[in-house]
């Protein structure tokens, strides 16, 4: 349900550009992060199918998964705040004013993902080979770097790189499976 709300926030925010053209200043890097988060949400939803294989659930595991999902909702809400007046109705101004928060929370999702994957079992974790931990740690580190770097070119390359990698990762892992 919370994942659905996250997708709804992204869709509602994006549709505002169509509903009120010209009111808000669009920033392509912001929209690219919206698309990336949408990909992560779809990917996460697909991964969570494997929760059905867990024979016995404990409240701590359930609570952890809910906390993990809440991070995605927070990210979606950060990408589309309720009000942009303090930021001149400009998503570029807004994005750079909140990028530290955005990347800190995004970085934490990669750490949460390790635990979430282990909850599904060691065999499931091993199924993803060496690439999975390298992917997560690389993304985690790049998010920490993004917190500190204000260079717009870096931000552009980062989001394009994250999107391309995520698409390739999803297609390589899941296209053959289903």
Tab-separated table of N, CA and C in Angstrom, residues 55-116:
chain	number	residue	atom	x	y	z
A	55	UNK	N	8.615	-18.695	5.117
A	55	UNK	CA	7.655	-19.570	5.789
A	55	UNK	C	7.137	-18.985	7.104
A	56	UNK	N	8.015	-18.314	7.826
A	56	UNK	CA	7.605	-17.779	9.127
A	56	UNK	C	8.065	-16.326	9.236
A	57	UNK	N	7.113	-15.461	9.506
A	57	UNK	CA	7.383	-14.034	9.647
A	57	UNK	C	7.404	-13.660	11.120
A	58	UNK	N	8.264	-12.700	11.428
A	58	UNK	CA	8.298	-12.115	12.767
A	58	UNK	C	7.996	-10.635	12.621
A	59	UNK	N	7.495	-10.055	13.673
A	59	UNK	CA	7.119	-8.641	13.607
A	59	UNK	C	8.326	-7.767	13.268
A	60	UNK	N	9.499	-8.122	13.761
A	60	UNK	CA	10.684	-7.302	13.484
A	60	UNK	C	10.983	-7.245	11.979
A	61	UNK	N	10.822	-8.365	11.292
A	61	UNK	CA	11.041	-8.375	9.839
A	61	UNK	C	9.994	-7.534	9.125
A	62	UNK	N	8.745	-7.710	9.541
A	62	UNK	CA	7.639	-6.946	8.961
A	62	UNK	C	7.868	-5.446	9.177
A	63	UNK	N	8.232	-5.078	10.392
A	63	UNK	CA	8.491	-3.682	10.732
A	63	UNK	C	9.635	-3.130	9.878
A	64	UNK	N	10.684	-3.917	9.724
A	64	UNK	CA	11.817	-3.484	8.908
A	64	UNK	C	11.384	-3.205	7.473
A	65	UNK	N	10.631	-4.110	6.875
A	65	UNK	CA	10.192	-3.939	5.489
A	65	UNK	C	9.328	-2.684	5.366
A	66	UNK	N	8.470	-2.437	6.339
A	66	UNK	CA	7.635	-1.228	6.318
A	66	UNK	C	8.513	0.021	6.411
A	67	UNK	N	9.516	0.010	7.268
A	67	UNK	CA	10.424	1.164	7.391
A	67	UNK	C	11.183	1.392	6.074
A	68	UNK	N	11.579	0.318	5.450
A	68	UNK	CA	12.276	0.405	4.175
A	68	UNK	C	11.361	1.048	3.126
A	69	UNK	N	10.152	0.587	3.046
A	69	UNK	CA	9.193	1.130	2.081
A	69	UNK	C	8.909	2.607	2.359
A	70	UNK	N	8.879	2.989	3.622
A	70	UNK	CA	8.654	4.393	3.976
A	70	UNK	C	9.745	5.301	3.411
A	71	UNK	N	10.957	4.794	3.303
A	71	UNK	CA	12.038	5.587	2.716
A	71	UNK	C	11.703	5.984	1.278
A	72	UNK	N	11.091	5.066	0.530
A	72	UNK	CA	10.696	5.376	-0.839
A	72	UNK	C	9.593	6.429	-0.880
A	73	UNK	N	8.668	6.333	0.060
A	73	UNK	CA	7.602	7.337	0.118
A	73	UNK	C	8.190	8.712	0.442
A	74	UNK	N	9.127	8.755	1.360
A	74	UNK	CA	9.772	10.022	1.717
A	74	UNK	C	10.513	10.593	0.505
A	75	UNK	N	11.224	9.749	-0.226
A	75	UNK	CA	11.929	10.210	-1.426
A	75	UNK	C	10.956	10.777	-2.454
A	76	UNK	N	9.847	10.070	-2.672
A	76	UNK	CA	8.847	10.554	-3.637
A	76	UNK	C	8.296	11.896	-3.182
A	77	UNK	N	8.006	12.016	-1.911
A	77	UNK	CA	7.461	13.269	-1.375
A	77	UNK	C	8.479	14.395	-1.437
A	78	UNK	N	9.740	14.048	-1.296
A	78	UNK	CA	10.780	15.069	-1.416
A	78	UNK	C	10.912	15.553	-2.855
A	79	UNK	N	10.754	14.659	-3.805
A	79	UNK	CA	10.849	15.070	-5.199
A	79	UNK	C	9.680	15.957	-5.610
A	80	UNK	N	8.538	15.749	-4.982
A	80	UNK	CA	7.358	16.566	-5.281
A	80	UNK	C	6.776	17.126	-3.995
A	81	UNK	N	7.340	18.227	-3.527
A	81	UNK	CA	6.819	18.831	-2.299
A	81	UNK	C	5.441	19.440	-2.536
A	82	UNK	N	4.718	19.665	-1.460
A	82	UNK	CA	3.387	20.268	-1.564
A	82	UNK	C	3.439	21.707	-2.069
A	83	UNK	N	4.518	22.401	-1.759
A	83	UNK	CA	4.585	23.828	-2.063
A	83	UNK	C	6.006	24.200	-2.490
A	84	UNK	N	6.104	24.910	-3.592
A	84	UNK	CA	7.416	25.353	-4.090
A	84	UNK	C	7.598	26.865	-4.017
A	85	UNK	N	6.687	27.551	-3.381
A	85	UNK	CA	6.760	29.021	-3.367
A	85	UNK	C	8.066	29.541	-2.793
A	86	UNK	N	8.598	28.868	-1.784
A	86	UNK	CA	9.867	29.308	-1.188
A	86	UNK	C	11.053	29.095	-2.128
A	87	UNK	N	10.809	28.405	-3.221
A	87	UNK	CA	11.883	28.078	-4.169
A	87	UNK	C	11.575	28.624	-5.565
A	88	UNK	N	10.805	29.695	-5.609
A	88	UNK	CA	10.482	30.408	-6.856
A	88	UNK	C	9.772	29.519	-7.880
A	89	UNK	N	9.043	28.505	-7.383
A	89	UNK	CA	8.326	27.572	-8.264
A	89	UNK	C	9.279	26.898	-9.247
A	90	UNK	N	10.517	26.724	-8.836
A	90	UNK	CA	11.577	26.218	-9.713
A	90	UNK	C	12.149	24.924	-9.125
A	91	UNK	N	12.004	23.830	-9.868
A	91	UNK	CA	12.474	22.542	-9.365
A	91	UNK	C	13.996	22.456	-9.297
A	92	UNK	N	14.709	23.218	-10.086
A	92	UNK	CA	16.161	23.215	-9.981
A	92	UNK	C	16.583	23.852	-8.657
A	93	UNK	N	16.008	24.987	-8.336
A	93	UNK	CA	16.312	25.651	-7.060
A	93	UNK	C	15.949	24.723	-5.901
A	94	UNK	N	14.770	24.113	-5.978
A	94	UNK	CA	14.314	23.219	-4.919
A	94	UNK	C	15.238	22.009	-4.789
A	95	UNK	N	15.558	21.372	-5.916
A	95	UNK	CA	16.374	20.157	-5.880
A	95	UNK	C	17.706	20.405	-5.182
A	96	UNK	N	18.386	21.471	-5.546
A	96	UNK	CA	19.697	21.727	-4.946
A	96	UNK	C	19.591	22.171	-3.494
A	97	UNK	N	18.453	22.711	-3.110
A	97	UNK	CA	18.279	23.095	-1.705
A	97	UNK	C	18.004	21.875	-0.817
A	98	UNK	N	17.570	20.776	-1.416
A	98	UNK	CA	17.230	19.571	-0.646
A	98	UNK	C	18.061	18.351	-1.023
A	99	UNK	N	19.075	18.560	-1.862
A	99	UNK	CA	19.827	17.415	-2.363
A	99	UNK	C	20.533	16.629	-1.254
A	100	UNK	N	20.974	17.288	-0.206
A	100	UNK	CA	21.634	16.557	0.878
A	100	UNK	C	20.678	15.562	1.522
A	101	UNK	N	19.462	16.003	1.771
A	101	UNK	CA	18.450	15.114	2.338
A	101	UNK	C	18.113	13.989	1.360
A	102	UNK	N	17.901	14.371	0.108
A	102	UNK	CA	17.528	13.393	-0.908
A	102	UNK	C	18.576	12.295	-1.013
A	103	UNK	N	19.835	12.668	-1.156
A	103	UNK	CA	20.884	11.670	-1.344
A	103	UNK	C	21.187	10.892	-0.070
A	104	UNK	N	21.011	11.505	1.089
A	104	UNK	CA	21.202	10.766	2.342
A	104	UNK	C	20.150	9.662	2.475
A	105	UNK	N	18.917	9.987	2.149
A	105	UNK	CA	17.854	8.984	2.243
A	105	UNK	C	18.018	7.934	1.150
A	106	UNK	N	18.341	8.376	-0.063
A	106	UNK	CA	18.573	7.413	-1.145
A	106	UNK	C	19.724	6.477	-0.780
A	107	UNK	N	20.797	7.000	-0.215
A	107	UNK	CA	21.932	6.174	0.206
A	107	UNK	C	21.482	5.120	1.215
A	108	UNK	N	20.637	5.514	2.144
A	108	UNK	CA	20.182	4.561	3.164
A	108	UNK	C	19.365	3.427	2.561
A	109	UNK	N	18.682	3.679	1.429
A	109	UNK	CA	17.901	2.595	0.819
A	109	UNK	C	18.802	1.454	0.357
A	110	UNK	N	20.016	1.769	-0.056
A	110	UNK	CA	20.920	0.711	-0.508
A	110	UNK	C	21.405	-0.141	0.656
A	111	UNK	N	21.533	0.462	1.832
A	111	UNK	CA	21.890	-0.317	3.022
A	111	UNK	C	20.700	-1.149	3.488
A	112	UNK	N	19.520	-0.545	3.491
A	112	UNK	CA	18.306	-1.277	3.869
A	112	UNK	C	18.100	-2.466	2.941
A	113	UNK	N	18.462	-2.281	1.680
A	113	UNK	CA	18.249	-3.333	0.695
A	113	UNK	C	19.028	-4.597	1.036
A	114	UNK	N	20.220	-4.446	1.591
A	114	UNK	CA	20.988	-5.626	2.002
A	114	UNK	C	20.184	-6.465	2.998
A	115	UNK	N	19.649	-5.809	4.009
A	115	UNK	CA	18.885	-6.523	5.039
A	115	UNK	C	17.627	-7.130	4.428
A	116	UNK	N	16.933	-6.353	3.610
A	116	UNK	CA	15.716	-6.842	2.967
A	116	UNK	C	16.009	-8.099	2.152
